[in-house]
CSV table of C-alpha atoms in Angstrom, one decimal:
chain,number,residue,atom,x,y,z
A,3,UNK,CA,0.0,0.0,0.0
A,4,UNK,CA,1.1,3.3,-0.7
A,5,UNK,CA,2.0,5.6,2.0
A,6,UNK,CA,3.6,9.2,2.2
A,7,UNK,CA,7.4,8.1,2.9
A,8,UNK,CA,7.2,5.7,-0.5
A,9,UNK,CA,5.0,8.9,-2.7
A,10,UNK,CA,7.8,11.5,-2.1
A,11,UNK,CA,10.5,9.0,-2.4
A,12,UNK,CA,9.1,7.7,-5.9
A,13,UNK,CA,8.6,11.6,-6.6
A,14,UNK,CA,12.2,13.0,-5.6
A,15,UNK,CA,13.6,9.7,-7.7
A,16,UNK,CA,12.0,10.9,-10.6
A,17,UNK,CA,12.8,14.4,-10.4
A,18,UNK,CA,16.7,13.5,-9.7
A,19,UNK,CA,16.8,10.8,-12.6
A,20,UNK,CA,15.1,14.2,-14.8
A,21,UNK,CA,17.2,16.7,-13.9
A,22,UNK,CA,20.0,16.9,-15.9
A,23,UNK,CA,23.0,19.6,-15.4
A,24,UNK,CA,25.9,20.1,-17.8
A,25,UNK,CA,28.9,22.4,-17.3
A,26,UNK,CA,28.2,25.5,-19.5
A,27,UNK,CA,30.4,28.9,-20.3
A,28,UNK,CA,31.3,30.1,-16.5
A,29,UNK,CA,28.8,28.2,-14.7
A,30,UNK,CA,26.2,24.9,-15.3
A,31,UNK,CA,23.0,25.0,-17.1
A,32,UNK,CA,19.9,22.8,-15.6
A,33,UNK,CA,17.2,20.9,-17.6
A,34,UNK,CA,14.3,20.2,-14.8
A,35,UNK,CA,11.6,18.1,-15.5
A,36,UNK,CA,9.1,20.5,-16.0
A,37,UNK,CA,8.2,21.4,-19.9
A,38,UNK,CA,6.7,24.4,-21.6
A,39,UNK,CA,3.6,24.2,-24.0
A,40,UNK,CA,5.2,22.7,-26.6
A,41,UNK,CA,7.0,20.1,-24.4
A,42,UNK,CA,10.5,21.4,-24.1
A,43,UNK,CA,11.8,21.4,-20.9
A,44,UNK,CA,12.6,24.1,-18.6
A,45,UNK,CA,16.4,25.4,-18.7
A,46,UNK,CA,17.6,27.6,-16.3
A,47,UNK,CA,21.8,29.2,-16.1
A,48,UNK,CA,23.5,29.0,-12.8
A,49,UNK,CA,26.8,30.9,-11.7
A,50,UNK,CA,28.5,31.6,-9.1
A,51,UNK,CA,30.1,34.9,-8.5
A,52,UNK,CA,31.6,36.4,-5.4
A,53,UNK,CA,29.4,34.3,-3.0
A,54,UNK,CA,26.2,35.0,-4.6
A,55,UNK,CA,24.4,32.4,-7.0
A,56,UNK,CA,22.6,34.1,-10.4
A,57,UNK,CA,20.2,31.9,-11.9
A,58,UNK,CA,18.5,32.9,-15.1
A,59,UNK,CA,16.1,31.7,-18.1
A,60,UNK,CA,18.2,33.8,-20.3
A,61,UNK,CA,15.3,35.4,-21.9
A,62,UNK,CA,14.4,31.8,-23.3
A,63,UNK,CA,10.6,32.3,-21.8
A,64,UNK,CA,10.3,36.0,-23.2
A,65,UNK,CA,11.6,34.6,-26.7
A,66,UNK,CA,8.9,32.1,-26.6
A,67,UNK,CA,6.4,35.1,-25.8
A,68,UNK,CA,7.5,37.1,-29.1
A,69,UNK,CA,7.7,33.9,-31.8
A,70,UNK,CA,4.2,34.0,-30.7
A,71,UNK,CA,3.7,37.4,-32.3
A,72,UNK,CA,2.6,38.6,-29.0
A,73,UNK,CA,3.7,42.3,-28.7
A,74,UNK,CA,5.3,42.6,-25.3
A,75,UNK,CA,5.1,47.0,-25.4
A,76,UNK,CA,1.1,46.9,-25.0
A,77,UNK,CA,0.1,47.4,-21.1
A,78,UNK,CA,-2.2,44.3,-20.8
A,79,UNK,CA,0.8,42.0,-21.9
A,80,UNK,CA,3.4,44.4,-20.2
A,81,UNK,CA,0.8,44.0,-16.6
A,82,UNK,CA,0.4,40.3,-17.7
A,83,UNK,CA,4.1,39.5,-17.3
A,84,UNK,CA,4.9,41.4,-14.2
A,85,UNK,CA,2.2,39.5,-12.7
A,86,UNK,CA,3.3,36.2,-13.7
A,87,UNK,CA,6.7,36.8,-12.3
A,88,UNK,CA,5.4,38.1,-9.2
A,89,UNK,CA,8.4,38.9,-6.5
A,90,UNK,CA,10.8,37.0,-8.9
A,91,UNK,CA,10.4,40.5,-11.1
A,92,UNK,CA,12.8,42.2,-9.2
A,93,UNK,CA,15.6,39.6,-7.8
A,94,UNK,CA,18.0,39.3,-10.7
A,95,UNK,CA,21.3,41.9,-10.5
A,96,UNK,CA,21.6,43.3,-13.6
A,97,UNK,CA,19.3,41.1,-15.8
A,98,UNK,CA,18.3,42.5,-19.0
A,99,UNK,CA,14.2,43.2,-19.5
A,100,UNK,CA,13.7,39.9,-21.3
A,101,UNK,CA,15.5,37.8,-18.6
A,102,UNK,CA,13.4,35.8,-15.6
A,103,UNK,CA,16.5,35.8,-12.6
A,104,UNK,CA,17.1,36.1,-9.2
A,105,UNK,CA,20.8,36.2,-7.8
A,106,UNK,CA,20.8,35.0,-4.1
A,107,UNK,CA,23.1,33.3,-1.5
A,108,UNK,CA,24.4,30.3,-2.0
A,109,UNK,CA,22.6,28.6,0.3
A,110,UNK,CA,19.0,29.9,-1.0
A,111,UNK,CA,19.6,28.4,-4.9
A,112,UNK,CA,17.3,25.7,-4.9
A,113,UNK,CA,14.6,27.5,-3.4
A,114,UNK,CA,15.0,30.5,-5.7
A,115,UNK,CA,15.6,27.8,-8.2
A,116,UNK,CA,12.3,26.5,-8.1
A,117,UNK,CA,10.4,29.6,-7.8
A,118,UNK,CA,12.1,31.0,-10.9
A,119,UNK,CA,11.1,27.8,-13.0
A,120,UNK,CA,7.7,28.2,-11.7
A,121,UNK,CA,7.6,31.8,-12.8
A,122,UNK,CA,8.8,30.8,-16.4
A,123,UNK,CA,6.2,28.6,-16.6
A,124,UNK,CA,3.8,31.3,-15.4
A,125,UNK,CA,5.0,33.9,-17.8
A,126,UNK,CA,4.5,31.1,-20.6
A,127,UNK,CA,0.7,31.9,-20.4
A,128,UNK,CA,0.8,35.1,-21.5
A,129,UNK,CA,1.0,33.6,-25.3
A,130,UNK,CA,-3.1,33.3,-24.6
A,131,UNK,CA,-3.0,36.8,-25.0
A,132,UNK,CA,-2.6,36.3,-28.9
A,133,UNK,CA,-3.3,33.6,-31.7
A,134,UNK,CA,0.2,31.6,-31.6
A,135,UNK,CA,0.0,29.2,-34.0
A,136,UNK,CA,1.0,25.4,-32.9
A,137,UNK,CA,4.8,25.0,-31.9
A,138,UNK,CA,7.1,23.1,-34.9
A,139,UNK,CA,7.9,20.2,-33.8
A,140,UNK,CA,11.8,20.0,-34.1
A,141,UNK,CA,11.6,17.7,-37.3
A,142,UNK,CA,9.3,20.0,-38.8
A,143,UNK,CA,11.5,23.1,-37.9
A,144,UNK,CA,14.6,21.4,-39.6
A,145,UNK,CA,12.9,20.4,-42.7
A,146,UNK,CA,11.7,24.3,-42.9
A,147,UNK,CA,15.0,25.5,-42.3
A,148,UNK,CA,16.7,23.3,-44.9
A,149,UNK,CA,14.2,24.5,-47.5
A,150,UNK,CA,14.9,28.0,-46.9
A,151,UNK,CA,18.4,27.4,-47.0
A,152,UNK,CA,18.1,25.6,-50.8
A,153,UNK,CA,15.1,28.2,-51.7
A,154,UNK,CA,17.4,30.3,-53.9
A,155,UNK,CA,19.9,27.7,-54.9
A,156,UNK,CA,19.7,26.9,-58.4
A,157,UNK,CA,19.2,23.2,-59.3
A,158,UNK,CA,18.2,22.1,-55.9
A,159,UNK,CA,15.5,21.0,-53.8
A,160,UNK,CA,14.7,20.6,-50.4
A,161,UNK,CA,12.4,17.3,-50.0
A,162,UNK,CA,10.7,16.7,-46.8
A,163,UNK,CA,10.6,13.3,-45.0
A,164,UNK,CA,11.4,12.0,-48.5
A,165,UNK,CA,11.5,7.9,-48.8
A,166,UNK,CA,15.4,6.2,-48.7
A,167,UNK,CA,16.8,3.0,-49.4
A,168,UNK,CA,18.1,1.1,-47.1
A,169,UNK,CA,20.6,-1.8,-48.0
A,170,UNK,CA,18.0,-4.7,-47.6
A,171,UNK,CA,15.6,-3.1,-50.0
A,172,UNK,CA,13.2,-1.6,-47.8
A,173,UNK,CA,12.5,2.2,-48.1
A,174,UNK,CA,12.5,5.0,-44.8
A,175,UNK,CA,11.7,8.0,-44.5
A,176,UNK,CA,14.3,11.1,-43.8
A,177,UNK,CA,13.4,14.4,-42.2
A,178,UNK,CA,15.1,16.3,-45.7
A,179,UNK,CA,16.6,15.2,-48.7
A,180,UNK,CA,18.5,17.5,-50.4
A,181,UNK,CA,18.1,16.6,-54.4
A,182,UNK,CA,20.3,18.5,-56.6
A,183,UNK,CA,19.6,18.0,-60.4
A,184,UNK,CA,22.7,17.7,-60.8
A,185,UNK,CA,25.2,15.4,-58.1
A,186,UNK,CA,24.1,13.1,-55.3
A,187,UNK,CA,21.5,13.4,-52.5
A,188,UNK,CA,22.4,15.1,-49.2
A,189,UNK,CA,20.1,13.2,-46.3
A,190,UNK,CA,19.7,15.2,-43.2
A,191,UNK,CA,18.2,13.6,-40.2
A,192,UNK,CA,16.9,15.7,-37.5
A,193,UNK,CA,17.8,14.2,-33.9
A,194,UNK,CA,15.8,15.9,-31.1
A,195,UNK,CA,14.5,14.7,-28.0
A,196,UNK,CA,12.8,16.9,-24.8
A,197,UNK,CA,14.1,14.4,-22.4
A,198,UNK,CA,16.8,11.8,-22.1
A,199,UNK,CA,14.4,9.0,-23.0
A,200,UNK,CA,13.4,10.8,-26.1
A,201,UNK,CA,16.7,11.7,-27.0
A,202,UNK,CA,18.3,8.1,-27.2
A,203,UNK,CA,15.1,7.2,-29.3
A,204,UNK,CA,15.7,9.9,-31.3
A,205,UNK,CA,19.9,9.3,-31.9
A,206,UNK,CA,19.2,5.3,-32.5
A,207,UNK,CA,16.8,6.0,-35.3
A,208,UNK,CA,19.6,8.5,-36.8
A,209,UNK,CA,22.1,5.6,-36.6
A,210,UNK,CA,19.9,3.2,-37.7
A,211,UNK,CA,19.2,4.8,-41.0
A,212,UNK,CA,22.3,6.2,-41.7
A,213,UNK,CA,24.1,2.9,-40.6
A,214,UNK,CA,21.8,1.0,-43.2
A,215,UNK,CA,21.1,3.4,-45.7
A,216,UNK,CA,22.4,4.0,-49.0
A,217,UNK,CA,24.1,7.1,-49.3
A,218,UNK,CA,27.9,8.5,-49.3
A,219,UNK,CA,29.1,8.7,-45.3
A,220,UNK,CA,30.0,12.3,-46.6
A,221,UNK,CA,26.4,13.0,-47.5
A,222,UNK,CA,25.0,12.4,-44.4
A,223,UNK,CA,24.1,15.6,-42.1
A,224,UNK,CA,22.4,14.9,-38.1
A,225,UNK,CA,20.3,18.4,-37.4
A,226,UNK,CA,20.5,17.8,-33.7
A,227,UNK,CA,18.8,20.1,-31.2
A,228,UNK,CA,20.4,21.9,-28.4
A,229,UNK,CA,23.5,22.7,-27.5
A,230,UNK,CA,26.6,20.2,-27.6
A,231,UNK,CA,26.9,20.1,-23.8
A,232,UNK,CA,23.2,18.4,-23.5
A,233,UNK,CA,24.1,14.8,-25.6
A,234,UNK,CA,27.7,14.5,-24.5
A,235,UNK,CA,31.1,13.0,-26.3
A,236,UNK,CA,29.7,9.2,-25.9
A,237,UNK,CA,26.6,10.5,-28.6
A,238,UNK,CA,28.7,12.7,-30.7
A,239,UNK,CA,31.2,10.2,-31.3
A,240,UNK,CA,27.7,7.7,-32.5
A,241,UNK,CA,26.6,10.1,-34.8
A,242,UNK,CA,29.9,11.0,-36.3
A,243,UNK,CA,30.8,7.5,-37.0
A,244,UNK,CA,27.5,7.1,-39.4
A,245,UNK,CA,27.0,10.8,-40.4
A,246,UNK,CA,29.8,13.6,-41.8
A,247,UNK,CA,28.4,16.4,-40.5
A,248,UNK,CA,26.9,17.0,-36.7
A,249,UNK,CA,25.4,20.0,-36.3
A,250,UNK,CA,24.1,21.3,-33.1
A,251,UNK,CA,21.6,23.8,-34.6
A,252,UNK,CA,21.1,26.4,-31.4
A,253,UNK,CA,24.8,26.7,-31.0
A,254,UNK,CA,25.0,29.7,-33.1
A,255,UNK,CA,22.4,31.8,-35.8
A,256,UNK,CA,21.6,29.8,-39.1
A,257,UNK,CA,24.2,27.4,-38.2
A,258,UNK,CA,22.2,24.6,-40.1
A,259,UNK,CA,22.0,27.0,-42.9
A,260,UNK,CA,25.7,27.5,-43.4
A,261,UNK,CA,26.5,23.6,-43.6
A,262,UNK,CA,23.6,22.7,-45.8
A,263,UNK,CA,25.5,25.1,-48.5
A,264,UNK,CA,28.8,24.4,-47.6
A,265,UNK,CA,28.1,20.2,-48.3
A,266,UNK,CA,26.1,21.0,-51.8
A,267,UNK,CA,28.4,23.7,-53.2
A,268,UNK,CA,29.6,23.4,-56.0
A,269,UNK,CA,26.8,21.3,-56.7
A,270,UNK,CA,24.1,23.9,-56.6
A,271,UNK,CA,24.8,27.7,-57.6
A,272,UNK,CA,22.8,30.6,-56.2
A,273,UNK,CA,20.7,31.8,-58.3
């Protein structure tokens, strides 16, 4: 029978075998196991600086707000997002407007931890102030990306979750295929994942269709979401030994973009 000591162990297992935290530029970012709209999870920066602890959403949740075409400068949304971050509005030293953060002692993180990823999950909710449309799933934001990439390349198209061979005959289905009229396919496989679970899913299906398909290792390009930090050397080194090219698309702006035309030139020529 269930009691209250076996409900909050079962509950802080979960939420330690969830959390994830990776070293990141001068201090550790945090995945927690609770997930915005569209299912991504919550990350929040922590560093340490002369005794005090800053913790920040670095302006992920506001970003989220403004895809949404929400316009952030009217005073129902401006009163809608002061309210949603309630006394966490005013607790982060020098945070810019678009940040959620609260610097603290040391020994107050995880409380002001938790009350800053409940505010970002608050301030979320203000998008039902305007008429968002749905959020891309990641495959679907890869395949638009790759397509805009191609759009003014002459001689090449972008071909979304486009059928494959595989060596035994059979036929699957990756997320873009890059078809140049003239020169070989490019296959680009997106690799995403909101949680560890999803994320191994997501890199064994990479493998297994790059691993069996027929296509040049050199042709081969894994769209992978995130940052580096969040899959590790153990899943890099996987994907590089069945695909040329690893990209970690939020690294940097239009990173995807950038190798997409790098691996088709001088196949395809702007037009």
């Amino acid at each position: 029978m269930m009691d209250r000591t076996m409900l909050k162990s079962a509950l802080l297992s979960y939420w330690n075998d969830q959390t994830e935290v990776f070293d990141y530029g001068q201090g550790h970012l945090i995945y927690l196991p609770w997930h915005y709209g569209d299912d991504d999870a919550v990350a929040l920066y922590v560093e340490e600086h002369d005794g005090l602890v800053t913790i920040t959403d670095h302006g992920t949740t506001y970003g989220r707000i403004a895809a949404a075409a929400i316009n952030m400068d009217t005073d129902r949304v401006h009163a809608a997002w002061k309210a949603a971050l309630g006394p966490m509005a005013h607790l982060g030293i020098g945070a810019s407007v678009d940040e959620i953060s609260a610097t603290c002692d040391v020994k107050d993180y995880p409380e002001r931890l938790g009350q800053l990823a409940s505010a970002c999950l608050r301030a979320e909710q203000v998008t039902q102030l305007g008429t968002a449309p749905k959020a891309l799933r990641f495959s679907d934001r890869v395949s638009r990306t790759v397509q805009k990439a191609v759009r003014d390349v002459r001689g090449v198209k972008a071909k979304p979750q486009a059928p494959v061979m595989l060596v035994s005959g059979r036929t699957r289905p990756v997320t873009t295929l890059v078809h140049p009229d003239s020169g070989p396919d490019v296959w680009v496989q997106a690799v995403g994942g909101n949680d560890k679970q999803a994320r191994e899913d997501a890199l064994e299906r990479c493998v297994h269709l790059f691993h069996f398909g027929r296509s040049d290792h050199a042709l081969r390009m894994a769209a992978v979401k995130g940052h580096r930090d969040l899959w590790g050397d153990a899943m890099e080194r996987e994907l590089r030994d069945v695909a040329q090219r690893v990209v970690y698309v939020d690294d940097a702006p239009h990173m995807l973009e950038r190798e997409i035309l790098q691996t088709i030139s001088p196949q395809g020529q702007l037009t």
